[in-house]
Amino acid sequence: MELQKPAPFISADQIAVRVRELGEKITADYPNQKITVICILKGSVIFFSDLIRMIDRPIECEFMCLSSYGNQMQSSGEVKVTLDLKNPIEGKHVLVVEDIVDSGLTLHYTLNQLRLRRPASLRCASLLYKPQAVKPEIKSELVIDYVGFEIPSRFVVGYGLDYAENYRGLPFVGTLDNVEE
Ligand code: IMP
Ligand code: MG
Protein backbone atom coordinates (compact mmCIF):
# COMPACT_ATOMS: atom_id res chain seq x y z
CA MET A 1 0.00 0.00 0.00
CA GLU A 2 1.27 3.47 -0.95
CA LEU A 3 1.26 5.82 2.02
CA GLN A 4 0.53 9.48 1.51
CA LYS A 5 3.60 11.68 2.06
CA PRO A 6 2.99 14.13 4.92
CA ALA A 7 3.60 17.83 4.27
CA PRO A 8 6.36 19.23 6.50
CA PHE A 9 4.95 21.20 9.39
CA ILE A 10 7.66 21.31 12.08
CA SER A 11 11.14 20.44 10.84
CA ALA A 12 13.59 18.10 12.54
CA ASP A 13 15.88 21.11 13.17
CA GLN A 14 13.09 23.13 14.80
CA ILE A 15 12.23 20.17 17.01
CA ALA A 16 15.86 19.67 18.02
CA VAL A 17 16.23 23.34 19.01
CA ARG A 18 13.01 23.30 21.03
CA VAL A 19 13.78 20.00 22.79
CA ARG A 20 17.16 21.39 23.84
CA GLU A 21 15.43 24.50 25.26
CA LEU A 22 12.92 22.37 27.17
CA GLY A 23 15.74 20.21 28.55
CA GLU A 24 17.58 23.28 29.77
CA LYS A 25 14.44 24.66 31.41
CA ILE A 26 13.73 21.33 33.12
CA THR A 27 17.36 21.08 34.29
CA ALA A 28 17.05 24.54 35.85
CA ASP A 29 13.68 23.76 37.46
CA TYR A 30 14.97 20.67 39.29
CA PRO A 31 18.19 21.95 40.84
CA ASN A 32 18.90 19.16 43.31
CA GLN A 33 16.43 16.43 42.56
CA LYS A 34 16.43 13.13 40.82
CA ILE A 35 13.58 13.11 38.32
CA THR A 36 11.37 10.13 37.51
CA VAL A 37 10.52 10.70 33.86
CA ILE A 38 7.49 8.80 32.58
CA CYS A 39 7.17 8.06 28.87
CA ILE A 40 3.57 7.65 27.78
CA LEU A 41 3.74 4.97 25.08
CA LYS A 42 3.70 4.78 22.21
CA GLY A 43 3.52 8.30 20.83
CA SER A 44 6.00 9.92 23.22
CA VAL A 45 8.84 7.51 22.69
CA ILE A 46 10.87 9.67 20.29
CA PHE A 47 10.30 12.92 22.18
CA PHE A 48 11.09 11.19 25.47
CA SER A 49 14.33 9.71 24.10
CA ASP A 50 15.54 13.08 22.83
CA LEU A 51 14.35 15.03 25.88
CA ILE A 52 16.01 12.89 28.56
CA ARG A 53 19.36 13.39 26.80
CA MET A 54 18.92 17.15 27.23
CA ILE A 55 18.20 16.97 30.97
CA ASP A 56 21.38 17.33 32.98
CA ARG A 57 20.08 15.72 36.15
CA PRO A 58 19.91 12.18 37.51
CA ILE A 59 16.84 10.54 36.05
CA GLU A 60 14.90 7.34 36.39
CA CYS A 61 12.92 6.19 33.33
CA GLU A 62 9.46 4.71 33.60
CA PHE A 63 7.02 3.65 30.92
CA MET A 64 3.27 3.62 30.85
CA CYS A 65 0.98 2.59 28.03
CA LEU A 66 -2.51 3.97 27.81
CA SER A 67 -5.17 3.21 25.32
CA SER A 68 -8.04 5.55 24.92
CA TYR A 69 -11.27 4.22 23.58
CA GLY A 70 -12.33 5.97 20.42
CA ASN A 71 -11.41 6.04 16.77
CA GLN A 72 -8.00 6.71 15.27
CA MET A 73 -8.34 10.45 15.46
CA GLN A 74 -10.29 11.20 18.60
CA SER A 75 -10.18 9.84 22.09
CA SER A 76 -13.38 9.26 23.98
CA GLY A 77 -12.00 10.21 27.37
CA GLU A 78 -12.18 6.69 28.70
CA VAL A 79 -8.60 5.68 29.24
CA LYS A 80 -7.29 2.23 30.05
CA VAL A 81 -3.84 1.59 31.48
CA THR A 82 -2.45 -1.30 29.39
CA LEU A 83 1.09 -1.17 30.84
CA ASP A 84 1.66 0.28 34.27
CA LEU A 85 4.79 1.71 35.90
CA LYS A 86 7.32 -0.78 37.20
CA ASN A 87 8.00 1.07 40.46
CA PRO A 88 6.03 3.14 42.96
CA ILE A 89 6.32 6.91 42.57
CA GLU A 90 5.42 7.89 46.12
CA GLY A 91 7.73 10.65 47.31
CA LYS A 92 9.40 11.01 43.90
CA HIS A 93 9.65 14.00 41.59
CA VAL A 94 7.69 12.92 38.56
CA LEU A 95 7.70 14.38 35.06
CA VAL A 96 5.16 12.93 32.62
CA VAL A 97 6.13 13.14 28.95
CA GLU A 98 3.33 13.19 26.38
CA ASP A 99 3.43 13.55 22.62
CA ILE A 100 0.37 15.73 22.13
CA VAL A 101 -2.50 17.28 24.03
CA ASP A 102 -5.61 17.39 21.89
CA SER A 103 -8.87 17.21 23.86
CA GLY A 104 -6.72 16.99 27.00
CA LEU A 105 -8.65 13.95 28.26
CA THR A 106 -5.72 11.53 28.24
CA LEU A 107 -3.27 13.77 30.07
CA HIS A 108 -5.91 14.94 32.53
CA TYR A 109 -6.82 11.34 33.37
CA THR A 110 -3.17 10.28 33.61
CA LEU A 111 -2.19 13.11 35.95
CA ASN A 112 -5.18 12.41 38.20
CA GLN A 113 -4.26 8.73 38.42
CA LEU A 114 -0.62 9.47 39.18
CA ARG A 115 -1.49 12.08 41.79
CA LEU A 116 -3.28 9.37 43.80
CA ARG A 117 0.10 7.63 44.16
CA ARG A 118 1.42 10.61 46.13
CA PRO A 119 4.52 11.74 44.24
CA ALA A 120 6.56 14.53 45.89
CA SER A 121 5.88 16.63 42.79
CA LEU A 122 4.11 16.07 39.50
CA ARG A 123 4.74 18.01 36.29
CA CYS A 124 4.17 17.29 32.64
CA ALA A 125 5.71 18.05 29.28
CA SER A 126 4.02 17.75 25.90
CA LEU A 127 5.76 18.20 22.58
CA LEU A 128 2.59 19.52 20.95
CA TYR A 129 -0.44 21.30 22.29
CA LYS A 130 -3.65 22.17 20.47
CA PRO A 131 -5.14 24.92 22.67
CA GLN A 132 -8.30 25.24 20.57
CA ALA A 133 -9.08 21.53 20.89
CA VAL A 134 -8.90 21.18 24.67
CA LYS A 135 -12.27 20.64 26.29
CA PRO A 136 -13.26 23.77 28.24
CA GLU A 137 -14.00 21.88 31.46
CA ILE A 138 -10.50 20.39 31.33
CA LYS A 139 -8.67 23.53 30.26
CA SER A 140 -9.26 25.22 33.60
CA GLU A 141 -7.69 22.29 35.47
CA LEU A 142 -4.93 21.21 33.12
CA VAL A 143 -1.55 22.88 33.53
CA ILE A 144 1.04 21.77 30.98
CA ASP A 145 4.35 22.79 32.52
CA TYR A 146 6.48 22.36 29.40
CA VAL A 147 5.02 22.79 25.91
CA GLY A 148 7.13 22.27 22.80
CA PHE A 149 4.84 23.86 20.22
CA GLU A 150 1.30 25.20 20.26
CA ILE A 151 -0.37 24.14 17.03
CA PRO A 152 -3.77 24.62 15.38
CA SER A 153 -6.32 21.83 15.54
CA ARG A 154 -4.83 19.87 12.64
CA PHE A 155 -4.07 16.16 12.63
CA VAL A 156 -0.32 15.69 12.63
CA VAL A 157 1.99 12.70 12.29
CA GLY A 158 5.67 11.90 12.68
CA TYR A 159 8.28 12.09 15.45
CA GLY A 160 6.36 9.38 17.33
CA LEU A 161 2.85 10.36 16.31
CA ASP A 162 0.91 7.95 14.16
CA TYR A 163 -2.04 7.62 11.88
CA ALA A 164 -3.21 3.98 12.12
CA GLU A 165 0.28 3.07 13.42
CA ASN A 166 2.03 4.59 10.40
CA TYR A 167 4.50 7.51 10.29
CA ARG A 168 5.93 7.21 13.82
CA GLY A 169 9.49 7.05 12.46
CA LEU A 170 9.37 10.32 10.50
CA PRO A 171 12.06 12.67 11.82
CA PHE A 172 9.74 15.70 11.47
CA VAL A 173 6.11 16.54 12.25
CA GLY A 174 3.90 16.71 9.18
CA THR A 175 0.27 17.06 8.17
CA LEU A 176 -1.78 14.79 5.96
CA ASP A 177 -4.14 15.95 3.22
CA ASN A 178 -7.82 15.21 3.73
CA VAL A 179 -7.32 14.44 7.39
CA GLU A 180 -9.01 17.35 9.10
CA GLU A 181 -10.11 17.23 12.69
P1 IMP B 1 -6.39 13.69 23.84
O1 IMP B 1 -7.54 14.03 22.93
O2 IMP B 1 -5.69 14.93 24.34
O3 IMP B 1 -6.82 12.78 24.94
O4 IMP B 1 -5.33 12.92 22.93
C1 IMP B 1 -5.28 11.55 22.99
C2 IMP B 1 -4.27 10.94 22.09
O5 IMP B 1 -4.76 11.05 20.76
C3 IMP B 1 -2.87 11.54 22.05
O6 IMP B 1 -2.03 11.10 23.09
C4 IMP B 1 -2.41 11.00 20.71
O7 IMP B 1 -1.95 9.67 20.83
C5 IMP B 1 -3.69 11.05 19.88
N1 IMP B 1 -3.73 12.27 19.05
C6 IMP B 1 -4.38 13.42 19.29
N2 IMP B 1 -4.18 14.30 18.30
C7 IMP B 1 -3.35 13.68 17.42
C8 IMP B 1 -2.74 14.08 16.18
O8 IMP B 1 -2.90 15.20 15.66
N3 IMP B 1 -1.96 13.15 15.57
C9 IMP B 1 -1.73 11.91 16.10
N4 IMP B 1 -2.26 11.50 17.26
C10 IMP B 1 -3.06 12.39 17.91
MG1 MG C 1 -0.33 9.70 23.08
Tab-separated table of C-alpha atoms and ligand atoms in Angstrom:
chain	number	residue	atom	x	y	z
A	1	MET	CA	0.000	0.000	0.000
A	2	GLU	CA	1.272	3.471	-0.949
A	3	LEU	CA	1.260	5.821	2.022
A	4	GLN	CA	0.529	9.477	1.513
A	5	LYS	CA	3.595	11.682	2.057
A	6	PRO	CA	2.987	14.130	4.920
A	7	ALA	CA	3.602	17.834	4.267
A	8	PRO	CA	6.363	19.232	6.495
A	9	PHE	CA	4.947	21.203	9.394
A	10	ILE	CA	7.656	21.313	12.080
A	11	SER	CA	11.138	20.436	10.844
A	12	ALA	CA	13.594	18.105	12.543
A	13	ASP	CA	15.878	21.115	13.173
A	14	GLN	CA	13.086	23.130	14.797
A	15	ILE	CA	12.230	20.173	17.008
A	16	ALA	CA	15.859	19.674	18.025
A	17	VAL	CA	16.233	23.338	19.012
A	18	ARG	CA	13.011	23.299	21.028
A	19	VAL	CA	13.777	20.003	22.785
A	20	ARG	CA	17.158	21.391	23.844
A	21	GLU	CA	15.431	24.497	25.259
A	22	LEU	CA	12.922	22.370	27.171
A	23	GLY	CA	15.742	20.206	28.553
A	24	GLU	CA	17.583	23.282	29.775
A	25	LYS	CA	14.444	24.657	31.412
A	26	ILE	CA	13.729	21.326	33.124
A	27	THR	CA	17.359	21.083	34.286
A	28	ALA	CA	17.053	24.538	35.846
A	29	ASP	CA	13.683	23.755	37.457
A	30	TYR	CA	14.970	20.666	39.286
A	31	PRO	CA	18.186	21.954	40.842
A	32	ASN	CA	18.897	19.163	43.310
A	33	GLN	CA	16.428	16.430	42.560
A	34	LYS	CA	16.425	13.126	40.824
A	35	ILE	CA	13.581	13.105	38.316
A	36	THR	CA	11.370	10.133	37.507
A	37	VAL	CA	10.516	10.697	33.856
A	38	ILE	CA	7.488	8.802	32.579
A	39	CYS	CA	7.171	8.058	28.874
A	40	ILE	CA	3.570	7.652	27.776
A	41	LEU	CA	3.744	4.974	25.078
A	42	LYS	CA	3.697	4.777	22.210
A	43	GLY	CA	3.518	8.304	20.830
A	44	SER	CA	6.001	9.919	23.223
A	45	VAL	CA	8.841	7.505	22.693
A	46	ILE	CA	10.866	9.667	20.291
A	47	PHE	CA	10.301	12.925	22.175
A	48	PHE	CA	11.088	11.190	25.475
A	49	SER	CA	14.330	9.711	24.099
A	50	ASP	CA	15.535	13.078	22.835
A	51	LEU	CA	14.346	15.030	25.876
A	52	ILE	CA	16.006	12.892	28.560
A	53	ARG	CA	19.356	13.386	26.799
A	54	MET	CA	18.922	17.154	27.229
A	55	ILE	CA	18.197	16.968	30.966
A	56	ASP	CA	21.375	17.333	32.975
A	57	ARG	CA	20.081	15.719	36.150
A	58	PRO	CA	19.912	12.180	37.507
A	59	ILE	CA	16.844	10.542	36.053
A	60	GLU	CA	14.898	7.344	36.387
A	61	CYS	CA	12.916	6.190	33.329
A	62	GLU	CA	9.461	4.710	33.596
A	63	PHE	CA	7.015	3.649	30.916
A	64	MET	CA	3.272	3.616	30.854
A	65	CYS	CA	0.982	2.595	28.029
A	66	LEU	CA	-2.513	3.972	27.806
A	67	SER	CA	-5.168	3.206	25.323
A	68	SER	CA	-8.037	5.545	24.915
A	69	TYR	CA	-11.275	4.224	23.577
A	70	GLY	CA	-12.327	5.972	20.421
A	71	ASN	CA	-11.411	6.042	16.774
A	72	GLN	CA	-7.996	6.714	15.274
A	73	MET	CA	-8.338	10.455	15.465
A	74	GLN	CA	-10.286	11.198	18.602
A	75	SER	CA	-10.178	9.839	22.088
A	76	SER	CA	-13.375	9.257	23.982
A	77	GLY	CA	-11.999	10.215	27.366
A	78	GLU	CA	-12.178	6.688	28.701
A	79	VAL	CA	-8.601	5.681	29.242
A	80	LYS	CA	-7.291	2.226	30.051
A	81	VAL	CA	-3.841	1.588	31.476
A	82	THR	CA	-2.445	-1.298	29.389
A	83	LEU	CA	1.088	-1.169	30.837
A	84	ASP	CA	1.665	0.275	34.271
A	85	LEU	CA	4.791	1.714	35.898
A	86	LYS	CA	7.318	-0.775	37.203
A	87	ASN	CA	7.999	1.070	40.462
A	88	PRO	CA	6.031	3.143	42.956
A	89	ILE	CA	6.322	6.911	42.565
A	90	GLU	CA	5.416	7.888	46.118
A	91	GLY	CA	7.730	10.652	47.307
A	92	LYS	CA	9.397	11.014	43.904
A	93	HIS	CA	9.652	14.003	41.592
A	94	VAL	CA	7.688	12.917	38.559
A	95	LEU	CA	7.698	14.377	35.065
A	96	VAL	CA	5.164	12.929	32.621
A	97	VAL	CA	6.131	13.143	28.947
A	98	GLU	CA	3.331	13.190	26.378
A	99	ASP	CA	3.427	13.552	22.615
A	100	ILE	CA	0.374	15.734	22.128
A	101	VAL	CA	-2.498	17.281	24.035
A	102	ASP	CA	-5.606	17.395	21.890
A	103	SER	CA	-8.871	17.210	23.864
A	104	GLY	CA	-6.723	16.992	27.003
A	105	LEU	CA	-8.651	13.954	28.261
A	106	THR	CA	-5.722	11.532	28.235
A	107	LEU	CA	-3.269	13.767	30.070
A	108	HIS	CA	-5.910	14.939	32.531
A	109	TYR	CA	-6.815	11.343	33.374
A	110	THR	CA	-3.167	10.279	33.609
A	111	LEU	CA	-2.193	13.106	35.947
A	112	ASN	CA	-5.178	12.413	38.204
A	113	GLN	CA	-4.262	8.728	38.418
A	114	LEU	CA	-0.622	9.470	39.176
A	115	ARG	CA	-1.492	12.085	41.795
A	116	LEU	CA	-3.277	9.372	43.795
A	117	ARG	CA	0.103	7.628	44.164
A	118	ARG	CA	1.419	10.612	46.132
A	119	PRO	CA	4.525	11.743	44.243
A	120	ALA	CA	6.564	14.535	45.887
A	121	SER	CA	5.882	16.634	42.793
A	122	LEU	CA	4.114	16.070	39.501
A	123	ARG	CA	4.739	18.007	36.293
A	124	CYS	CA	4.171	17.295	32.639
A	125	ALA	CA	5.710	18.048	29.282
A	126	SER	CA	4.025	17.747	25.904
A	127	LEU	CA	5.757	18.202	22.575
A	128	LEU	CA	2.589	19.516	20.953
A	129	TYR	CA	-0.437	21.301	22.293
A	130	LYS	CA	-3.653	22.171	20.468
A	131	PRO	CA	-5.137	24.915	22.671
A	132	GLN	CA	-8.302	25.238	20.571
A	133	ALA	CA	-9.077	21.526	20.893
A	134	VAL	CA	-8.900	21.181	24.670
A	135	LYS	CA	-12.268	20.635	26.289
A	136	PRO	CA	-13.262	23.765	28.239
A	137	GLU	CA	-13.999	21.876	31.461
A	138	ILE	CA	-10.501	20.385	31.333
A	139	LYS	CA	-8.665	23.529	30.261
A	140	SER	CA	-9.263	25.222	33.605
A	141	GLU	CA	-7.694	22.287	35.471
A	142	LEU	CA	-4.932	21.206	33.119
A	143	VAL	CA	-1.551	22.881	33.525
A	144	ILE	CA	1.045	21.771	30.983
A	145	ASP	CA	4.350	22.788	32.522
A	146	TYR	CA	6.479	22.357	29.403
A	147	VAL	CA	5.022	22.786	25.912
A	148	GLY	CA	7.127	22.271	22.798
A	149	PHE	CA	4.844	23.865	20.222
A	150	GLU	CA	1.304	25.202	20.257
A	151	ILE	CA	-0.371	24.139	17.029
A	152	PRO	CA	-3.768	24.624	15.379
A	153	SER	CA	-6.323	21.830	15.541
A	154	ARG	CA	-4.834	19.871	12.644
A	155	PHE	CA	-4.075	16.162	12.626
A	156	VAL	CA	-0.318	15.692	12.630
A	157	VAL	CA	1.991	12.704	12.285
A	158	GLY	CA	5.667	11.897	12.684
A	159	TYR	CA	8.275	12.088	15.448
A	160	GLY	CA	6.362	9.381	17.335
A	161	LEU	CA	2.845	10.360	16.310
A	162	ASP	CA	0.909	7.949	14.158
A	163	TYR	CA	-2.040	7.619	11.876
A	164	ALA	CA	-3.210	3.977	12.117
A	165	GLU	CA	0.278	3.067	13.422
A	166	ASN	CA	2.031	4.586	10.403
A	167	TYR	CA	4.496	7.512	10.288
A	168	ARG	CA	5.929	7.212	13.825
A	169	GLY	CA	9.495	7.054	12.461
A	170	LEU	CA	9.368	10.315	10.497
A	171	PRO	CA	12.057	12.675	11.817
A	172	PHE	CA	9.737	15.702	11.468
A	173	VAL	CA	6.111	16.538	12.253
A	174	GLY	CA	3.895	16.715	9.180
A	175	THR	CA	0.273	17.060	8.169
A	176	LEU	CA	-1.779	14.788	5.964
A	177	ASP	CA	-4.143	15.948	3.216
A	178	ASN	CA	-7.820	15.213	3.728
A	179	VAL	CA	-7.324	14.438	7.385
A	180	GLU	CA	-9.014	17.345	9.102
A	181	GLU	CA	-10.107	17.231	12.692
B	1	IMP	P1	-6.390	13.688	23.836
B	1	IMP	O1	-7.537	14.026	22.926
B	1	IMP	O2	-5.688	14.935	24.340
B	1	IMP	O3	-6.817	12.780	24.938
B	1	IMP	O4	-5.334	12.919	22.933
B	1	IMP	C1	-5.282	11.550	22.993
B	1	IMP	C2	-4.273	10.942	22.091
B	1	IMP	O5	-4.760	11.053	20.757
B	1	IMP	C3	-2.873	11.535	22.055
B	1	IMP	O6	-2.031	11.099	23.088
B	1	IMP	C4	-2.414	11.003	20.712
B	1	IMP	O7	-1.954	9.673	20.828
B	1	IMP	C5	-3.687	11.048	19.884
B	1	IMP	N1	-3.730	12.269	19.055
B	1	IMP	C6	-4.382	13.416	19.288
B	1	IMP	N2	-4.178	14.303	18.297
B	1	IMP	C7	-3.349	13.677	17.421
B	1	IMP	C8	-2.744	14.077	16.179
B	1	IMP	O8	-2.898	15.203	15.663
B	1	IMP	N3	-1.959	13.151	15.573
B	1	IMP	C9	-1.730	11.908	16.101
B	1	IMP	N4	-2.259	11.500	17.261
B	1	IMP	C10	-3.063	12.385	17.906
B	2	MG	MG	-0.331	9.699	23.075
